[in-house]
mmCIF file of C-alpha atoms in Angstrom:
data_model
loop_
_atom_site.group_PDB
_atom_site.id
_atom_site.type_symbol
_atom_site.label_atom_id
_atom_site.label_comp_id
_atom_site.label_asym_id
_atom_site.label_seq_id
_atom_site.Cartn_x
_atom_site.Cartn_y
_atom_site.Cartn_z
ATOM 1 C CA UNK A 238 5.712 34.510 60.338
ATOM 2 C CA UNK A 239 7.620 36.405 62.351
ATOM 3 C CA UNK A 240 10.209 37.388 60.363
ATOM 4 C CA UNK A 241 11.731 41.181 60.635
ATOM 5 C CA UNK A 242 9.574 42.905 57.563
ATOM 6 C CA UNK A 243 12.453 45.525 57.087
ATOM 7 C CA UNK A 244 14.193 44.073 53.842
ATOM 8 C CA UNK A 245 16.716 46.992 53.491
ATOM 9 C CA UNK A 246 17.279 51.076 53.211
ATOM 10 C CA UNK A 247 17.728 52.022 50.019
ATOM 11 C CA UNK A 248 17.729 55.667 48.327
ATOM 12 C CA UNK A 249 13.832 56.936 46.859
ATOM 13 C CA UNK A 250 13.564 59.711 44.720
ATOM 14 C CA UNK A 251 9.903 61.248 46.116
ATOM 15 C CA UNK A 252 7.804 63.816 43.788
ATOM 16 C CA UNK A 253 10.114 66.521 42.921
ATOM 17 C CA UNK A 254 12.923 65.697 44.629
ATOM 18 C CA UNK A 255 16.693 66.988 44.117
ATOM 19 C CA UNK A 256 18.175 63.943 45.784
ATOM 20 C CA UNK A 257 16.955 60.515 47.350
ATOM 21 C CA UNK A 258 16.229 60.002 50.385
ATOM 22 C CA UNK A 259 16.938 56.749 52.556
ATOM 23 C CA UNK A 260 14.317 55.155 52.786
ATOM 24 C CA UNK A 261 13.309 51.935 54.591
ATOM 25 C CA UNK A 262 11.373 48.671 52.505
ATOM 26 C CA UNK A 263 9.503 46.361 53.630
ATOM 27 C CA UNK A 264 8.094 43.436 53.159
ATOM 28 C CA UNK A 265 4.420 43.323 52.672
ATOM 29 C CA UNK A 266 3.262 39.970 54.161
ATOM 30 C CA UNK A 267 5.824 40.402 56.887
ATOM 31 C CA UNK A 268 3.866 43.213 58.476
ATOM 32 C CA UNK A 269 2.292 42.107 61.612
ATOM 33 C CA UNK A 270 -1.150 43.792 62.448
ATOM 34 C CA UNK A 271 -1.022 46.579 64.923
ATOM 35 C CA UNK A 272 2.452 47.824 64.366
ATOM 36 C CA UNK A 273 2.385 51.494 62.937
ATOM 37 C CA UNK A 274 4.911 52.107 59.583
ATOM 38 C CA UNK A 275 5.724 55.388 59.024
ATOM 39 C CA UNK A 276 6.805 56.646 55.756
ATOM 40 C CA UNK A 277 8.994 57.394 53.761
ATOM 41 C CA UNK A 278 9.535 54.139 52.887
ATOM 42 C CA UNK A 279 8.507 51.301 50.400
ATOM 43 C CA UNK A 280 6.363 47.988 51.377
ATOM 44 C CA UNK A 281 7.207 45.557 48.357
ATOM 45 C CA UNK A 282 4.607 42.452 47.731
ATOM 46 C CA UNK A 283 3.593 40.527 44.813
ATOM 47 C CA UNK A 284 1.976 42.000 42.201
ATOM 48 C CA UNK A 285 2.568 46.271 43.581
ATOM 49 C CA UNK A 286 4.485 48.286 45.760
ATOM 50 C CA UNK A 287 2.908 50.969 48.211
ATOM 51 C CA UNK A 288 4.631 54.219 49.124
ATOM 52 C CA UNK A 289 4.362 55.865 52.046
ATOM 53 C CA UNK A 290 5.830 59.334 51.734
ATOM 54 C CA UNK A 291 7.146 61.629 54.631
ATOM 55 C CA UNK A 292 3.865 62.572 56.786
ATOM 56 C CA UNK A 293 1.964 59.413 55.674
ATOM 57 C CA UNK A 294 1.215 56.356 58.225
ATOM 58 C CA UNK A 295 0.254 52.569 58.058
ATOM 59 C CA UNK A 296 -1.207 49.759 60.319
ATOM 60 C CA UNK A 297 -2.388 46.629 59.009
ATOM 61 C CA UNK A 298 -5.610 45.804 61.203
ATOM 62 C CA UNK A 299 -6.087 42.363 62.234
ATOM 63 C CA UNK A 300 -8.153 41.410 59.140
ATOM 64 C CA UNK A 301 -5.225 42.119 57.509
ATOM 65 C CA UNK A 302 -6.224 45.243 55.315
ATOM 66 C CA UNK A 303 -3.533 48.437 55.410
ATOM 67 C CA UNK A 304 -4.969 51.255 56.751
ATOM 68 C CA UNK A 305 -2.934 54.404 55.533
ATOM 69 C CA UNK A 306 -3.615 58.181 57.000
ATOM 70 C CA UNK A 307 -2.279 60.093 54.249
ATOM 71 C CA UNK A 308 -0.573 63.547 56.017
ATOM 72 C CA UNK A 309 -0.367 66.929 54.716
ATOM 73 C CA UNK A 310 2.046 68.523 52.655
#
């Protein structure tokens, strides 16, 4: 819709980690195909919540499926 799909930054506690880090959220059905998310952050929708942790990457093709490239740790 056109809408920014970054809801907020908010701190996320990833595997083992001493403290949070600030991480971006966003908004699932806001996420317009083609446009690369790179994590950390959190994509919030109905129903589940994907994490993307430091390394990982997302693009949501045009049919509308995420595509995530996990990276190494």
């Amino acid at each position: 819709d056109g809408s920014d799909p970054r809801l907020d930054v908010r701190p996320v506690y990833f595997d083992d980690a001493r403290w949070p880090i600030l991480s971006p959220v966003y908004r699932r059905e806001r996420l317009a195909p083609g446009i690369p998310v790179l994590g950390p952050c959190v994509i919030e929708e109905y129903g589940s919540t994907t994490i993307l942790f430091e390394g990982d990457s997302l693009e949501v093709a045009e049919t509308g499926e995420m595509i995530i490239l996990v990276g190494r740790r």
